[in-house]
Coordinates of C-alpha atoms and ligand atoms in Angstrom, one line a residue:
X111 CA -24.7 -93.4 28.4
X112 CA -21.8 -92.5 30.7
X113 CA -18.9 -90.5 29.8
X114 CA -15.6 -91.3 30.2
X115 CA -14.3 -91.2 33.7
X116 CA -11.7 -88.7 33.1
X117 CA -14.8 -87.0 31.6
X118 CA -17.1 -86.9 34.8
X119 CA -14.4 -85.7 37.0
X120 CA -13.8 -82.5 35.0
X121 CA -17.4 -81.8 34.8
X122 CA -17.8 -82.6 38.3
X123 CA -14.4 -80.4 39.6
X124 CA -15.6 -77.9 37.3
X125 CA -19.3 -77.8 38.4
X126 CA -18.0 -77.8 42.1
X127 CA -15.4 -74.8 41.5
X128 CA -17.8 -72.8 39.9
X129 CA -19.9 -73.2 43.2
X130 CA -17.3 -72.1 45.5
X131 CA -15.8 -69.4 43.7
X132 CA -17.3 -65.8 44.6
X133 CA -18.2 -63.7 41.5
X134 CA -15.9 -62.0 39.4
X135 CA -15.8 -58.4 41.2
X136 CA -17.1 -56.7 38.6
X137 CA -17.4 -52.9 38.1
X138 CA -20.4 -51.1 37.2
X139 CA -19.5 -50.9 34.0
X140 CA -18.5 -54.3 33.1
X141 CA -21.7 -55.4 34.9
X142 CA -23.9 -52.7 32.5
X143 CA -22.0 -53.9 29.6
X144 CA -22.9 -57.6 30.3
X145 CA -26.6 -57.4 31.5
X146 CA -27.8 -53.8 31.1
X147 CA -30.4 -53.7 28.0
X148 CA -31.8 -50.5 26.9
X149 CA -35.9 -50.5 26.6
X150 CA -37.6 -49.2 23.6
X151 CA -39.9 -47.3 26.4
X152 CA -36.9 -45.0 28.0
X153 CA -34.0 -44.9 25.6
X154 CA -33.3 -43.6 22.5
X155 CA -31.0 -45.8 21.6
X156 CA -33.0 -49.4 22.3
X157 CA -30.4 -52.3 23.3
X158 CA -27.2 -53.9 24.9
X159 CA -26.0 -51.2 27.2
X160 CA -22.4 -49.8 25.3
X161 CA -20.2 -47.9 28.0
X162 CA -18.3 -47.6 24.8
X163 CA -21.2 -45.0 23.7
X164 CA -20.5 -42.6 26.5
X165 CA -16.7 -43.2 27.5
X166 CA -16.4 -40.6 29.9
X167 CA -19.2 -42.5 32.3
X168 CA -17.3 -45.5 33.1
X169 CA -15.3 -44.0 35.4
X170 CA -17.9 -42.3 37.1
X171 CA -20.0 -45.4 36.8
X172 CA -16.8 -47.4 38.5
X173 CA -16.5 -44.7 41.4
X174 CA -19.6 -46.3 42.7
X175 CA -18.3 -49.9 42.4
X176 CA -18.1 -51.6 46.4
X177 CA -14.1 -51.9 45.0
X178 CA -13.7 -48.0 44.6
X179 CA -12.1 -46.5 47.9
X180 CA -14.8 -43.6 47.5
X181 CA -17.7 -43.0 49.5
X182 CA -19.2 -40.0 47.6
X183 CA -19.8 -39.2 43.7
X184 CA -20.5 -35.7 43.0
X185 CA -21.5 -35.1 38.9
X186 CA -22.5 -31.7 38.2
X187 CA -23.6 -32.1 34.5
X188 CA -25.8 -30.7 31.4
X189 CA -28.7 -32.9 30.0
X190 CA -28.1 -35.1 27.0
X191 CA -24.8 -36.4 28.3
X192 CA -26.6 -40.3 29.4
X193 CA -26.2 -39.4 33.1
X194 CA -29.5 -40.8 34.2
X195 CA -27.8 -43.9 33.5
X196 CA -25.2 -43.9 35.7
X197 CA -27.7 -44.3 38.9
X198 CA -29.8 -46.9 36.8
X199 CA -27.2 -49.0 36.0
X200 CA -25.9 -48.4 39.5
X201 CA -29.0 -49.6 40.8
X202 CA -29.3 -52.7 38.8
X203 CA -25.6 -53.9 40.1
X204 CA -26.4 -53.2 43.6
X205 CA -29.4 -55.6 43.2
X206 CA -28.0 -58.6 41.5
X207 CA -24.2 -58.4 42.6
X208 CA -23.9 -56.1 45.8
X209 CA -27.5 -56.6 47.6
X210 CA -28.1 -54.0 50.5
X211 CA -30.7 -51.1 51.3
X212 CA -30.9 -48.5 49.0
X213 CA -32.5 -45.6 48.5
X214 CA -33.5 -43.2 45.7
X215 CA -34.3 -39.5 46.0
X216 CA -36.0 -37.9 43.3
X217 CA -37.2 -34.0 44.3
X218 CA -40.5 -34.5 44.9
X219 CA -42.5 -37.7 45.6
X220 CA -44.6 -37.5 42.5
X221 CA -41.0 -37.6 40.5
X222 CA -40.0 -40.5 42.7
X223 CA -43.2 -42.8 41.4
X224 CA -42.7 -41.5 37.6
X225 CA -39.4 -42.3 37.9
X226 CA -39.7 -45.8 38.9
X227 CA -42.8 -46.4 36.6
X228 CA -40.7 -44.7 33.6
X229 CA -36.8 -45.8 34.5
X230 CA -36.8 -48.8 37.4
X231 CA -39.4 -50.7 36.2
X232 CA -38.2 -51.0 32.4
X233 CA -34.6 -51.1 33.8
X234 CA -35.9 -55.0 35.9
X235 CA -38.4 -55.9 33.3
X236 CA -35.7 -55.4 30.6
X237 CA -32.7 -57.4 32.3
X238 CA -32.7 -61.3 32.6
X239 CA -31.2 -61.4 36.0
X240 CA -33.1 -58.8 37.7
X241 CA -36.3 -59.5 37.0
X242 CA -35.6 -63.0 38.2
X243 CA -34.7 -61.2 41.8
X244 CA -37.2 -58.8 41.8
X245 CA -40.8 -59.7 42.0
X246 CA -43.9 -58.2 39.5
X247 CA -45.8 -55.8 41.9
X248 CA -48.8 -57.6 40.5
X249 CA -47.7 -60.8 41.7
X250 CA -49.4 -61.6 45.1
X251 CA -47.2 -61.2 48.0
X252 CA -44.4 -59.3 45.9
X253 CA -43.6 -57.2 49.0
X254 CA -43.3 -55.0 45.9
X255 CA -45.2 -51.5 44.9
X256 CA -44.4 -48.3 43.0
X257 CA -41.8 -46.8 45.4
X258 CA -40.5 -49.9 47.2
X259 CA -38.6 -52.9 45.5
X260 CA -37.5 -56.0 47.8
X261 CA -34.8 -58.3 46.0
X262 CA -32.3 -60.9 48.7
X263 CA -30.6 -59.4 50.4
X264 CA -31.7 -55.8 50.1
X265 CA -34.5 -53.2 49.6
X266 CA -35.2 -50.3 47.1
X267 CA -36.7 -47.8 48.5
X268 CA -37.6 -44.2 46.2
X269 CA -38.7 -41.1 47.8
X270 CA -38.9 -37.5 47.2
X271 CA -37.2 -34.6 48.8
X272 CA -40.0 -33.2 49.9
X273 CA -41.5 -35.8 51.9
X274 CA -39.5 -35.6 55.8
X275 CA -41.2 -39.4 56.6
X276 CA -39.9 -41.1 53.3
X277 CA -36.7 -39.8 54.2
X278 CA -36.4 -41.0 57.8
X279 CA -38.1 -44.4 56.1
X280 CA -34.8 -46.7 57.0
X281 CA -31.1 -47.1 57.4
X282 CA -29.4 -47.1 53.8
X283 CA -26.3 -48.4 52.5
X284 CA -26.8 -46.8 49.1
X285 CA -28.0 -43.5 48.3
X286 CA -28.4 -42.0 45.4
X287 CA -29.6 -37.9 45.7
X288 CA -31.0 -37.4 42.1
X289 CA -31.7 -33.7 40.8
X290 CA -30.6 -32.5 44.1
X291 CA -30.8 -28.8 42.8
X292 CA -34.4 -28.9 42.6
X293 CA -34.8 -30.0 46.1
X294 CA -36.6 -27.7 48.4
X295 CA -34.3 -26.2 51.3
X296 CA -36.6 -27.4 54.3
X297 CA -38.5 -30.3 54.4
X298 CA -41.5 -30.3 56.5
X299 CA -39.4 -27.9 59.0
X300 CA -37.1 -30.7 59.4
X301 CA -34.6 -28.8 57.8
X302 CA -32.5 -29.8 54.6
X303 CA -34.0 -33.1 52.8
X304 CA -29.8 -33.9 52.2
X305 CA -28.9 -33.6 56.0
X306 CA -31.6 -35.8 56.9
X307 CA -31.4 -38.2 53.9
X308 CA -27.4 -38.4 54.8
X309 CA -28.2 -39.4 58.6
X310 CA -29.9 -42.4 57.1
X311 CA -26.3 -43.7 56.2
X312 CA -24.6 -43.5 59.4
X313 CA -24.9 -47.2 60.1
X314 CA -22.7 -48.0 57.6
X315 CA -19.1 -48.2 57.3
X316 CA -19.3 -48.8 53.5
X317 CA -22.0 -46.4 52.4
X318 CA -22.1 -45.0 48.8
X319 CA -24.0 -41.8 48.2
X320 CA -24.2 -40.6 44.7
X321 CA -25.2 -36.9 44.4
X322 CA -26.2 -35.9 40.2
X323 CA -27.9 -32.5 38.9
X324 CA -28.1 -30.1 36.6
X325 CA -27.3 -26.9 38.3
X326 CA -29.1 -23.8 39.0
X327 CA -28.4 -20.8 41.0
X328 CA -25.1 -19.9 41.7
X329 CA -24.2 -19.2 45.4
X330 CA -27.5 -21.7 46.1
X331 CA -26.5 -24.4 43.9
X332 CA -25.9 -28.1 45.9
X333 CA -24.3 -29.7 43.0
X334 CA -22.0 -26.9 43.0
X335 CA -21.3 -26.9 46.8
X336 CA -20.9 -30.7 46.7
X337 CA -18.2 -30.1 43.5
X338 CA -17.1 -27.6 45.5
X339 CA -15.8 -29.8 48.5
X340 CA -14.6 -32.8 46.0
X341 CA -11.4 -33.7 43.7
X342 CA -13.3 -31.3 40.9
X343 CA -12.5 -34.1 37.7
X344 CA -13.1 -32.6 34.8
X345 CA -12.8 -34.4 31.7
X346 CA -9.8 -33.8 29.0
X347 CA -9.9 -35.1 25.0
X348 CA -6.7 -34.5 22.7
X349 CA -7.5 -32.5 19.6
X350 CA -7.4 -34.9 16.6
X351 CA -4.7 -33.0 14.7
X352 CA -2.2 -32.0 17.2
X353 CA -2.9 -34.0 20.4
X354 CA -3.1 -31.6 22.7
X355 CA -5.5 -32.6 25.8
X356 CA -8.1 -29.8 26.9
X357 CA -11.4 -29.5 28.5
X358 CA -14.1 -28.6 26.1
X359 CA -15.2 -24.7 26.8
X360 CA -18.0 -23.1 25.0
X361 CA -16.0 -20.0 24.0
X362 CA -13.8 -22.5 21.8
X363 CA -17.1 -23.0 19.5
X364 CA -16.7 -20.5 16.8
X365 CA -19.6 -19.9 13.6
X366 CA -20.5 -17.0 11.3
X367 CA -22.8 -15.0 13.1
X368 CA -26.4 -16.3 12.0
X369 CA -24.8 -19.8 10.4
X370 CA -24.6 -22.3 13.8
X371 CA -24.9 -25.1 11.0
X372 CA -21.2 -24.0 10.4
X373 CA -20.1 -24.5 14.4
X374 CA -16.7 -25.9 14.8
X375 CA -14.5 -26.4 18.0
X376 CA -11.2 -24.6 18.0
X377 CA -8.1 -26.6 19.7
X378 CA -6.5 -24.1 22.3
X379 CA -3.3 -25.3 21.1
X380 CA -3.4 -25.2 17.2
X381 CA -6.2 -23.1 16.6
X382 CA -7.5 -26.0 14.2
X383 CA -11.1 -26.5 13.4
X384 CA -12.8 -29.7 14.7
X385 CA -15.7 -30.9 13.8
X386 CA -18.7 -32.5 15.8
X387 CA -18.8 -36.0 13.6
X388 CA -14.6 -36.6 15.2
X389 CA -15.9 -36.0 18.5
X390 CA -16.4 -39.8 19.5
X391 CA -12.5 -40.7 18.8
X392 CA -12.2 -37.2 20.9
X393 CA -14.0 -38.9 23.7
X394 CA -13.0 -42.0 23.4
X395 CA -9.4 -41.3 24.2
X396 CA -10.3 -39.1 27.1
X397 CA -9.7 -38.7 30.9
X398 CA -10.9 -37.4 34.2
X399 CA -8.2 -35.2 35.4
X400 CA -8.8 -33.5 39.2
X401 CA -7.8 -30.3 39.7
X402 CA -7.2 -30.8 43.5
X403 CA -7.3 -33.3 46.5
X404 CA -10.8 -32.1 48.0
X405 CA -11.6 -33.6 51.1
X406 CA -9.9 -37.6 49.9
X407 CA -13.3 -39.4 49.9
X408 CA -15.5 -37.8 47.8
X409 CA -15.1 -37.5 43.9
X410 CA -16.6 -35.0 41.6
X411 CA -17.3 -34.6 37.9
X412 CA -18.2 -32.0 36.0
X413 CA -19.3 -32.5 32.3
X414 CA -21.1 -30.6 30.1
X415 CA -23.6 -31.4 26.9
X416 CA -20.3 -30.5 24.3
X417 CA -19.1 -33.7 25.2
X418 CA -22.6 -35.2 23.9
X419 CA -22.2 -38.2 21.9
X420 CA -22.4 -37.9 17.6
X421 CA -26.0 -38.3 17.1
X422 CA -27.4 -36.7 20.2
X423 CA -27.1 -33.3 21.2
X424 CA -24.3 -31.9 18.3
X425 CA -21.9 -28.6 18.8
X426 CA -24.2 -26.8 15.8
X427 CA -27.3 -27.2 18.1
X428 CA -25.4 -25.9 21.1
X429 CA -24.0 -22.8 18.6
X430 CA -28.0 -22.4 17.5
X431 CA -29.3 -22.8 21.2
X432 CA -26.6 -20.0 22.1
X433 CA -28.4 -17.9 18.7
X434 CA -31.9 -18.5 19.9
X435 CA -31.0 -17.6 23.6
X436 CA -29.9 -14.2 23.4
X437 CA -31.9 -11.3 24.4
X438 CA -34.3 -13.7 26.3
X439 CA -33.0 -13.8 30.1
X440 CA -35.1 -17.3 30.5
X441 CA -33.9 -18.8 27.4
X442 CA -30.1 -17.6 28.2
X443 CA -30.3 -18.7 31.9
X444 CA -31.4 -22.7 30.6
X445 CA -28.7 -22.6 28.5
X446 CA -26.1 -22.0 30.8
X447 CA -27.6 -24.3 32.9
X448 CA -28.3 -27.8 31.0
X449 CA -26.1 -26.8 28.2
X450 CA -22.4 -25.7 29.9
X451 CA -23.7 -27.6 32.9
X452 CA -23.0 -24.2 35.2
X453 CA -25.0 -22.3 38.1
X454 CA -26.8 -19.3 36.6
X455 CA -25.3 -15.6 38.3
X456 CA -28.5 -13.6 38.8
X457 CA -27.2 -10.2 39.2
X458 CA -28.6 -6.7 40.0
X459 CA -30.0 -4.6 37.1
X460 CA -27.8 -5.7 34.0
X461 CA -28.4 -8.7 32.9
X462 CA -25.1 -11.1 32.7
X463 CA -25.4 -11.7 29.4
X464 CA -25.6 -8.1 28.1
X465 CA -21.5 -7.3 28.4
X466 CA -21.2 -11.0 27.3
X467 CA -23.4 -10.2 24.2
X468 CA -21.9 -6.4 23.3
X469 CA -18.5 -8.1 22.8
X470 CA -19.3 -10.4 20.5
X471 CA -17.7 -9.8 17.1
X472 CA -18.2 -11.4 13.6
X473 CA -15.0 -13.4 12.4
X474 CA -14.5 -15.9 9.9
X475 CA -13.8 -19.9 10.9
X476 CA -10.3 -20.6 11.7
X477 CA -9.7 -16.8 12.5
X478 CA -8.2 -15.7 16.0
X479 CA -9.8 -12.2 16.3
X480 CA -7.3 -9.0 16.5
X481 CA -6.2 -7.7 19.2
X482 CA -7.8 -4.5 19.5
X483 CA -4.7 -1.9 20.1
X484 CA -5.0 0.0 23.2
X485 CA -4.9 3.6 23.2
X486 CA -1.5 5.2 23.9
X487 CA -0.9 7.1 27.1
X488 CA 2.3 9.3 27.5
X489 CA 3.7 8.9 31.1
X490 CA 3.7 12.4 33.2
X491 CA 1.1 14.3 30.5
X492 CA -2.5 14.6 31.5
X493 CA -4.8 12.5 29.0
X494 CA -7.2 14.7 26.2
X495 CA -6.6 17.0 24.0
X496 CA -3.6 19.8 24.3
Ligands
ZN29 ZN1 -4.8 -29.0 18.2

């Protein structure tokens, strides 16, 4: 029956240790990788959490870590990229390893309660350890319903932009400004739903606020603002045949006019085609690089759908998007938007993507076009005919 002496003390110096000792600080990351599961209902990949899947968000994902000296994380972004996750899995940490109030700001209210019925609630129901710290709603006294979520320690609180009480609702440690180009610019002439969702944090010394969109309009773009004001990361990949590290730019894509299925990337170094299926290595091997200091407490990162994962969103959809969007203002402006992840430049009578359009030329894969030669001038004569 009993075990050896020697036995019974490890178990029981072991047992105690493990009782004392705080838990490993884990990132965000390392915490989705460990208890993050994917639901059948939201993702379309069902299953453990992989960071590996989407390199270029653990770092973003780590930024919001209690460890990271940062206190805000701008990402400007196109869709199909996996940036919803970041603030779910973000959320989940905060409420099993780094309780506190937090709050979630969708645009408008009716977001806020779609989003928790279609995003939080899979993301407890899905995970072993939170839904052991956070209550059913139909449980009786849960403290819980649709757009509040108590757990020890803490409270999740989700709210739209639009609505001035939600946002004065409580003092937050954590908050995370979700689609923040789609909020409106006053809220129930309490001015800007930021400004007053921001003044909710003052309390705390080691407040996080997370700021993600798509943007819109330039020149009244938040995301962009916010980028604006950061450390502007954006995220390099070496070219698989000379090494060369560059950030992925749309006019690099190159296809025979009419044949997108043909799309290849062109490294700016040596000119060599890459194709879509050797983008994972690509991002795998990447890094966030900033492009300056920004104001040394907030970090932004800008990424756009080309660095979409093999099997989601591939560079011959984003060539045949480009095809289908020309000559249809609407259809161009979403494009720049979710695609390149950029504010659209509405401009006087021409639209910008005429002069973009006209110089478009037909060349085959692999070639640089010519230079066209410019016309000679003789110095002193008078230009035209003689
Ligand atoms: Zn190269």
């Amino acid at each position: 029956m009993s075990l050896p002496a020697q036995t019974a003390t490890e178990v029981y110096d072991e047992a105690f240790r493990a009782g004392l000792r705080p838990d490993p600080l884990l990132t965000i990351s390392e915490w989705a990788d460990r208890y993050r599961r994917l639901s059948g209902k939201a993702a379309a990949e069902p299953g453990p959490w992989r960071t590996d899947r989407t390199p270029y968000l653990r770092e973003i994902m780590d930024s919001l870590s209690p460890s990271a000296p940062v206190e805000r994380v701008v990402f400007m972004k196109g869709s199909q990229i996996g940036g919803t996750e970041c603030g779910n899995n973000w959320v989940g940490y905060v409420i099993h390893k780094s309780p506190g109030p937090m709050m979630v700001v969708q645009p408008t209210v009716e977001l806020a309660k779609r989003n928790s019925k279609q995003r939080i609630d899979p993301l407890i129901e899905e995970s072993d350890v939170l839904r052991e710290l956070v209550k059913s709603p139909r449980s009786r006294d849960s403290g819980n319903t649709v757009l509040s979520k108590e757990f020890p320690g803490g409270v999740l609180v989700m709210t739209g932009a639009n609505s001035a009480v939600g946002l004065r609702s409580m003092a937050v440690r954590y908050l995370f400004l979700d689609e923040i180009d789609a909020y409106p610019g006053d809220v129930d002439g309490e001015g800007d739903p930021i400004n007053l969702a921001f003044a909710r944090t003052r309390t705390f010394s080691r407040r996080k606020v997370f700021m993600v969109s798509t943007p819109l309009v330039t020149g009244l773009s938040r995301i962009e603002a916010a980028f604006a004001e950061s450390d502007q990361r954006r995220y390099w990949v070496p070219c698989p045949h000379c090494g060369e590290f560059q950030v992925l730019r749309f006019d690099r894509l190159r296809w025979p006019k009419k044949e997108p299925q043909k799309a290849a990337y062109h490294c700016t170094a040596c000119e060599q085609a890459i194709f879509n299926h050797q983008k994972n290595a690509m991002l795998a091997r990447g890094e966030w690089r900033p492009a300056t200091e920004g104001d040394g407490r907030t970090r932004g990162y800008h990424l756009s759908s080309l660095y979409s994962p093999v099997g989601w969103y591939s560079w011959e959809r984003a060539a045949d998007d480009w095809e289908k969007a020309q000559k249809d203002v609407e259809r161009l402006k979403s494009f720049v938007n979710l695609v390149l992840g950029e504010s659209w430049q509405e401009r006087g009578d021409a639209p910008e993507w005429q002069p973009l359009y006209d110089r478009r030329e037909d060349y085959q894969i692999g070639d640089r076009p010519a230079r066209r030669p410019v016309p000679h001038r003789r110095r002193g004569r008078p230009a035209g005919p003689h």
